[in-house]
Amino acid sequence: MKTRILFICLGNICRSPAADGIMRHLVNERGLEDEFLIDSAGIGSWHVGQLPDRRMRQCGARHGYTFDHRARQFSSKDFERFDLIAVMDQENYHDVARQAHGEADMKKIIRMSDYLRHHPGQQTVPDPYYGTERDFEFALELLEDACEGLLDYLKTPSRPSRMPRTSL
Ligand code: 4NP
């Protein structure tokens, strides 16, 4: 059985398609393609069908990634299709939690910031959309850190059955 991970952000054109692309890259690099299914979606519908924001694609290309996801909107059905719903910030958390049907769904929601190992105290992956190139670089740097942290956590043989929730 594959572990199915869905990355969520507000528009699905900056942070979550980047997380999706970075995690696919890591999974391929480690030869784990048979163990993981990865996707991303947005809370809003404004950008459905679009490629990631050009600034995020350029930022990704500078770091060796190809971000080519087509934006789609999150739906409550995604709780049935995925094992983990990984959100970027508190607003995403509440927007996803509002569509959960019970405790089993709630347990699937995780925060990317809880898997950061090199950014102590960082509680969110901030939205770079209205920011500068530096904000896109920072979001990418956080997502690389968090994706590595999450993948290592999921591959730990004796990991606790519950996901860590350090920032709840
Ligand atoms: P994302 O960034 O949530 O990281 O994809 C955003 C993209 C678009 C908008 C907001 C955030 N928007 O308002 O259109």
PDB file of C-alpha atoms and ligand atoms in Angstrom:
ATOM      1  CA  MET A   1       0.000   0.000   0.000  1.00  0.00           C
ATOM      2  CA  LYS A   2       1.345   3.391  -0.992  1.00  0.00           C
ATOM      3  CA  THR A   3       1.404   6.312   1.429  1.00  0.00           C
ATOM      4  CA  ARG A   4      -0.703   8.979  -0.292  1.00  0.00           C
ATOM      5  CA  ILE A   5       0.319  12.559   0.489  1.00  0.00           C
ATOM      6  CA  LEU A   6      -1.628  15.657  -0.583  1.00  0.00           C
ATOM      7  CA  PHE A   7       0.075  19.053  -0.206  1.00  0.00           C
ATOM      8  CA  ILE A   8      -2.253  22.016   0.343  1.00  0.00           C
ATOM      9  CA  CYS A   9      -1.862  25.790   0.065  1.00  0.00           C
ATOM     10  CA  LEU A  10      -4.213  28.643  -0.744  1.00  0.00           C
ATOM     11  CA  GLY A  11      -3.857  28.963  -4.537  1.00  0.00           C
ATOM     12  CA  ASN A  12      -2.050  25.716  -5.539  1.00  0.00           C
ATOM     13  CA  ILE A  13       0.309  27.725  -7.736  1.00  0.00           C
ATOM     14  CA  CYS A  14       3.214  28.550  -5.384  1.00  0.00           C
ATOM     15  CA  ARG A  15       3.872  26.532  -2.210  1.00  0.00           C
ATOM     16  CA  SER A  16       1.971  23.237  -2.631  1.00  0.00           C
ATOM     17  CA  PRO A  17       3.029  22.488  -6.241  1.00  0.00           C
ATOM     18  CA  ALA A  18       6.601  23.215  -5.109  1.00  0.00           C
ATOM     19  CA  ALA A  19       6.244  20.799  -2.174  1.00  0.00           C
ATOM     20  CA  ASP A  20       4.728  18.260  -4.595  1.00  0.00           C
ATOM     21  CA  GLY A  21       7.687  18.638  -7.007  1.00  0.00           C
ATOM     22  CA  ILE A  22      10.335  18.552  -4.264  1.00  0.00           C
ATOM     23  CA  MET A  23       8.807  15.453  -2.640  1.00  0.00           C
ATOM     24  CA  ARG A  24       8.575  13.656  -6.006  1.00  0.00           C
ATOM     25  CA  HIS A  25      12.237  14.531  -6.609  1.00  0.00           C
ATOM     26  CA  LEU A  26      13.279  13.124  -3.205  1.00  0.00           C
ATOM     27  CA  VAL A  27      11.171   9.986  -3.650  1.00  0.00           C
ATOM     28  CA  ASN A  28      12.687   9.366  -7.110  1.00  0.00           C
ATOM     29  CA  GLU A  29      16.197  10.065  -5.834  1.00  0.00           C
ATOM     30  CA  ARG A  30      15.721   7.434  -3.110  1.00  0.00           C
ATOM     31  CA  GLY A  31      14.020   4.902  -5.422  1.00  0.00           C
ATOM     32  CA  LEU A  32      10.797   4.973  -3.376  1.00  0.00           C
ATOM     33  CA  GLU A  33       8.343   5.526  -6.273  1.00  0.00           C
ATOM     34  CA  ASP A  34       6.430   2.337  -5.374  1.00  0.00           C
ATOM     35  CA  GLU A  35       5.830   3.535  -1.799  1.00  0.00           C
ATOM     36  CA  PHE A  36       4.406   7.036  -2.277  1.00  0.00           C
ATOM     37  CA  LEU A  37       1.651   8.771  -4.233  1.00  0.00           C
ATOM     38  CA  ILE A  38       2.004  12.559  -4.235  1.00  0.00           C
ATOM     39  CA  ASP A  39      -0.357  15.341  -5.311  1.00  0.00           C
ATOM     40  CA  SER A  40      -1.259  18.924  -4.408  1.00  0.00           C
ATOM     41  CA  ALA A  41      -4.383  21.103  -4.335  1.00  0.00           C
ATOM     42  CA  GLY A  42      -5.515  24.576  -3.336  1.00  0.00           C
ATOM     43  CA  ILE A  43      -8.183  25.896  -1.007  1.00  0.00           C
ATOM     44  CA  GLY A  44      -9.354  28.402  -3.640  1.00  0.00           C
ATOM     45  CA  SER A  45     -10.460  27.808  -7.230  1.00  0.00           C
ATOM     46  CA  TRP A  46      -8.979  30.990  -8.791  1.00  0.00           C
ATOM     47  CA  HIS A  47      -6.084  29.243 -10.541  1.00  0.00           C
ATOM     48  CA  VAL A  48      -7.599  25.842 -11.437  1.00  0.00           C
ATOM     49  CA  GLY A  49      -5.901  24.365 -14.507  1.00  0.00           C
ATOM     50  CA  GLN A  50      -2.922  26.717 -14.356  1.00  0.00           C
ATOM     51  CA  LEU A  51       0.758  25.801 -14.145  1.00  0.00           C
ATOM     52  CA  PRO A  52       2.599  27.005 -11.021  1.00  0.00           C
ATOM     53  CA  ASP A  53       3.381  30.725 -10.812  1.00  0.00           C
ATOM     54  CA  ARG A  54       6.254  31.608 -13.175  1.00  0.00           C
ATOM     55  CA  ARG A  55       8.314  32.957 -10.247  1.00  0.00           C
ATOM     56  CA  MET A  56       8.047  29.623  -8.415  1.00  0.00           C
ATOM     57  CA  ARG A  57       8.866  27.654 -11.566  1.00  0.00           C
ATOM     58  CA  GLN A  58      11.964  29.794 -12.114  1.00  0.00           C
ATOM     59  CA  CYS A  59      12.983  29.459  -8.478  1.00  0.00           C
ATOM     60  CA  GLY A  60      12.534  25.679  -8.713  1.00  0.00           C
ATOM     61  CA  ALA A  61      14.550  25.498 -11.951  1.00  0.00           C
ATOM     62  CA  ARG A  62      17.461  27.281 -10.229  1.00  0.00           C
ATOM     63  CA  HIS A  63      17.428  24.477  -7.653  1.00  0.00           C
ATOM     64  CA  GLY A  64      17.096  21.638 -10.177  1.00  0.00           C
ATOM     65  CA  TYR A  65      13.340  21.014  -9.917  1.00  0.00           C
ATOM     66  CA  THR A  66      10.590  20.994 -12.532  1.00  0.00           C
ATOM     67  CA  PHE A  67       7.259  22.212 -11.153  1.00  0.00           C
ATOM     68  CA  ASP A  68       4.579  21.320 -13.725  1.00  0.00           C
ATOM     69  CA  HIS A  69       1.493  20.493 -11.652  1.00  0.00           C
ATOM     70  CA  ARG A  70      -1.863  21.812 -12.935  1.00  0.00           C
ATOM     71  CA  ALA A  71      -3.771  23.564 -10.154  1.00  0.00           C
ATOM     72  CA  ARG A  72      -6.908  21.964  -8.752  1.00  0.00           C
ATOM     73  CA  GLN A  73      -9.179  22.752  -5.827  1.00  0.00           C
ATOM     74  CA  PHE A  74      -9.193  20.742  -2.593  1.00  0.00           C
ATOM     75  CA  SER A  75     -12.405  18.789  -1.945  1.00  0.00           C
ATOM     76  CA  SER A  76     -13.632  16.928   1.146  1.00  0.00           C
ATOM     77  CA  LYS A  77     -13.395  13.749  -1.011  1.00  0.00           C
ATOM     78  CA  ASP A  78      -9.614  14.153  -0.768  1.00  0.00           C
ATOM     79  CA  PHE A  79      -9.866  12.834   2.803  1.00  0.00           C
ATOM     80  CA  GLU A  80     -10.856   9.471   1.271  1.00  0.00           C
ATOM     81  CA  ARG A  81      -8.159   9.571  -1.404  1.00  0.00           C
ATOM     82  CA  PHE A  82      -5.169  10.524   0.785  1.00  0.00           C
ATOM     83  CA  ASP A  83      -3.519   9.357   4.009  1.00  0.00           C
ATOM     84  CA  LEU A  84      -1.885  12.704   4.836  1.00  0.00           C
ATOM     85  CA  ILE A  85      -3.020  16.249   4.056  1.00  0.00           C
ATOM     86  CA  ALA A  86       0.024  18.507   4.545  1.00  0.00           C
ATOM     87  CA  VAL A  87      -0.793  22.214   5.019  1.00  0.00           C
ATOM     88  CA  MET A  88       1.430  25.292   4.864  1.00  0.00           C
ATOM     89  CA  ASP A  89      -0.090  27.603   7.473  1.00  0.00           C
ATOM     90  CA  GLN A  90      -2.804  28.068  10.076  1.00  0.00           C
ATOM     91  CA  GLU A  91      -5.327  29.412   7.561  1.00  0.00           C
ATOM     92  CA  ASN A  92      -4.918  26.290   5.380  1.00  0.00           C
ATOM     93  CA  TYR A  93      -5.253  24.151   8.525  1.00  0.00           C
ATOM     94  CA  HIS A  94      -8.611  25.677   9.430  1.00  0.00           C
ATOM     95  CA  ASP A  95      -9.910  25.642   5.849  1.00  0.00           C
ATOM     96  CA  VAL A  96      -9.107  21.920   5.502  1.00  0.00           C
ATOM     97  CA  ALA A  97     -10.251  21.026   9.047  1.00  0.00           C
ATOM     98  CA  ARG A  98     -13.633  22.637   8.334  1.00  0.00           C
ATOM     99  CA  GLN A  99     -14.221  19.997   5.632  1.00  0.00           C
ATOM    100  CA  ALA A 100     -13.174  17.017   7.788  1.00  0.00           C
ATOM    101  CA  HIS A 101     -15.884  14.504   8.641  1.00  0.00           C
ATOM    102  CA  GLY A 102     -14.521  13.285  11.963  1.00  0.00           C
ATOM    103  CA  GLU A 103     -11.510  12.409  14.065  1.00  0.00           C
ATOM    104  CA  ALA A 104     -10.044  10.013  11.450  1.00  0.00           C
ATOM    105  CA  ASP A 105      -9.984  12.827   8.879  1.00  0.00           C
ATOM    106  CA  MET A 106      -8.577  15.316  11.422  1.00  0.00           C
ATOM    107  CA  LYS A 107      -5.680  12.956  12.182  1.00  0.00           C
ATOM    108  CA  LYS A 108      -4.654  13.101   8.522  1.00  0.00           C
ATOM    109  CA  ILE A 109      -3.960  16.858   8.637  1.00  0.00           C
ATOM    110  CA  ILE A 110      -0.317  17.709   9.292  1.00  0.00           C
ATOM    111  CA  ARG A 111       1.635  20.975   9.223  1.00  0.00           C
ATOM    112  CA  MET A 112       4.747  21.172   7.063  1.00  0.00           C
ATOM    113  CA  SER A 113       6.414  23.393   9.677  1.00  0.00           C
ATOM    114  CA  ASP A 114       6.339  20.484  12.165  1.00  0.00           C
ATOM    115  CA  TYR A 115       8.885  18.654   9.972  1.00  0.00           C
ATOM    116  CA  LEU A 116      11.425  21.477   9.690  1.00  0.00           C
ATOM    117  CA  ARG A 117      14.821  20.515  11.113  1.00  0.00           C
ATOM    118  CA  HIS A 118      16.911  23.534  10.110  1.00  0.00           C
ATOM    119  CA  HIS A 119      14.538  26.450  10.820  1.00  0.00           C
ATOM    120  CA  PRO A 120      13.900  26.456  14.572  1.00  0.00           C
ATOM    121  CA  GLY A 121      10.846  28.427  15.640  1.00  0.00           C
ATOM    122  CA  GLN A 122       9.419  28.723  12.100  1.00  0.00           C
ATOM    123  CA  GLN A 123       5.673  28.007  12.482  1.00  0.00           C
ATOM    124  CA  THR A 124       4.480  28.292   8.863  1.00  0.00           C
ATOM    125  CA  VAL A 125       5.563  28.189   5.232  1.00  0.00           C
ATOM    126  CA  PRO A 126       4.624  31.812   4.433  1.00  0.00           C
ATOM    127  CA  ASP A 127       2.770  32.696   1.242  1.00  0.00           C
ATOM    128  CA  PRO A 128       5.246  34.278  -1.227  1.00  0.00           C
ATOM    129  CA  TYR A 129       2.572  35.325  -3.789  1.00  0.00           C
ATOM    130  CA  TYR A 130       2.638  39.054  -2.952  1.00  0.00           C
ATOM    131  CA  GLY A 131       6.334  38.978  -2.092  1.00  0.00           C
ATOM    132  CA  THR A 132       9.708  39.266  -3.774  1.00  0.00           C
ATOM    133  CA  GLU A 133      12.118  36.730  -5.276  1.00  0.00           C
ATOM    134  CA  ARG A 134      13.614  36.356  -1.792  1.00  0.00           C
ATOM    135  CA  ASP A 135      10.230  35.258  -0.455  1.00  0.00           C
ATOM    136  CA  PHE A 136      10.005  32.578  -3.146  1.00  0.00           C
ATOM    137  CA  GLU A 137      13.546  31.419  -2.318  1.00  0.00           C
ATOM    138  CA  PHE A 138      12.687  31.271   1.390  1.00  0.00           C
ATOM    139  CA  ALA A 139       9.496  29.259   0.734  1.00  0.00           C
ATOM    140  CA  LEU A 140      11.496  26.810  -1.397  1.00  0.00           C
ATOM    141  CA  GLU A 141      14.202  26.508   1.271  1.00  0.00           C
ATOM    142  CA  LEU A 142      11.563  25.766   3.934  1.00  0.00           C
ATOM    143  CA  LEU A 143       9.842  23.218   1.696  1.00  0.00           C
ATOM    144  CA  GLU A 144      13.117  21.378   0.991  1.00  0.00           C
ATOM    145  CA  ASP A 145      13.786  21.178   4.732  1.00  0.00           C
ATOM    146  CA  ALA A 146      10.228  20.073   5.577  1.00  0.00           C
ATOM    147  CA  CYS A 147       9.929  17.517   2.740  1.00  0.00           C
ATOM    148  CA  GLU A 148      13.189  15.882   3.805  1.00  0.00           C
ATOM    149  CA  GLY A 149      12.027  15.895   7.424  1.00  0.00           C
ATOM    150  CA  LEU A 150       8.659  14.394   6.526  1.00  0.00           C
ATOM    151  CA  LEU A 151      10.099  11.706   4.251  1.00  0.00           C
ATOM    152  CA  ASP A 152      12.707  10.710   6.840  1.00  0.00           C
ATOM    153  CA  TYR A 153       9.976  10.594   9.476  1.00  0.00           C
ATOM    154  CA  LEU A 154       7.775   8.369   7.304  1.00  0.00           C
ATOM    155  CA  LYS A 155      10.707   6.061   6.578  1.00  0.00           C
ATOM    156  CA  THR A 156      11.694   5.695  10.259  1.00  0.00           C
ATOM    157  CA  PRO A 157      10.988   2.030  11.097  1.00  0.00           C
ATOM    158  CA  SER A 158      10.043   2.634  14.740  1.00  0.00           C
ATOM    159  CA  ARG A 159       8.191   5.933  14.319  1.00  0.00           C
ATOM    160  CA  PRO A 160       5.305   6.583  16.701  1.00  0.00           C
ATOM    161  CA  SER A 161       1.884   5.763  15.225  1.00  0.00           C
ATOM    162  CA  ARG A 162       0.732   9.374  15.653  1.00  0.00           C
ATOM    163  CA  MET A 163       2.316  12.213  13.715  1.00  0.00           C
ATOM    164  CA  PRO A 164       4.178  14.750  15.872  1.00  0.00           C
ATOM    165  CA  ARG A 165       2.197  17.940  16.509  1.00  0.00           C
ATOM    166  CA  THR A 166       4.672  20.404  17.911  1.00  0.00           C
ATOM    167  CA  SER A 167       2.918  23.604  16.898  1.00  0.00           C
ATOM    168  CA  LEU A 168      -0.706  22.766  17.693  1.00  0.00           C
TER     169      LEU A 168
HETATM  170  P1  4NP B   1      -0.029  29.691  -2.847  1.00  0.00           P
HETATM  171  O1  4NP B   1       0.079  31.270  -3.152  1.00  0.00           O
HETATM  172  O2  4NP B   1      -1.144  29.528  -1.838  1.00  0.00           O
HETATM  173  O3  4NP B   1       1.304  29.350  -2.246  1.00  0.00           O
HETATM  174  O4  4NP B   1      -0.310  29.026  -4.173  1.00  0.00           O
HETATM  175  C1  4NP B   1      -1.034  32.013  -3.574  1.00  0.00           C
HETATM  176  C2  4NP B   1      -1.343  32.060  -4.910  1.00  0.00           C
HETATM  177  C3  4NP B   1      -2.414  32.827  -5.353  1.00  0.00           C
HETATM  178  C4  4NP B   1      -3.168  33.521  -4.439  1.00  0.00           C
HETATM  179  C5  4NP B   1      -2.865  33.449  -3.084  1.00  0.00           C
HETATM  180  C6  4NP B   1      -1.795  32.691  -2.662  1.00  0.00           C
HETATM  181  N1  4NP B   1      -4.266  34.331  -4.886  1.00  0.00           N
HETATM  182  O5  4NP B   1      -4.856  35.023  -4.046  1.00  0.00           O
HETATM  183  O6  4NP B   1      -4.579  34.332  -6.070  1.00  0.00           O
END
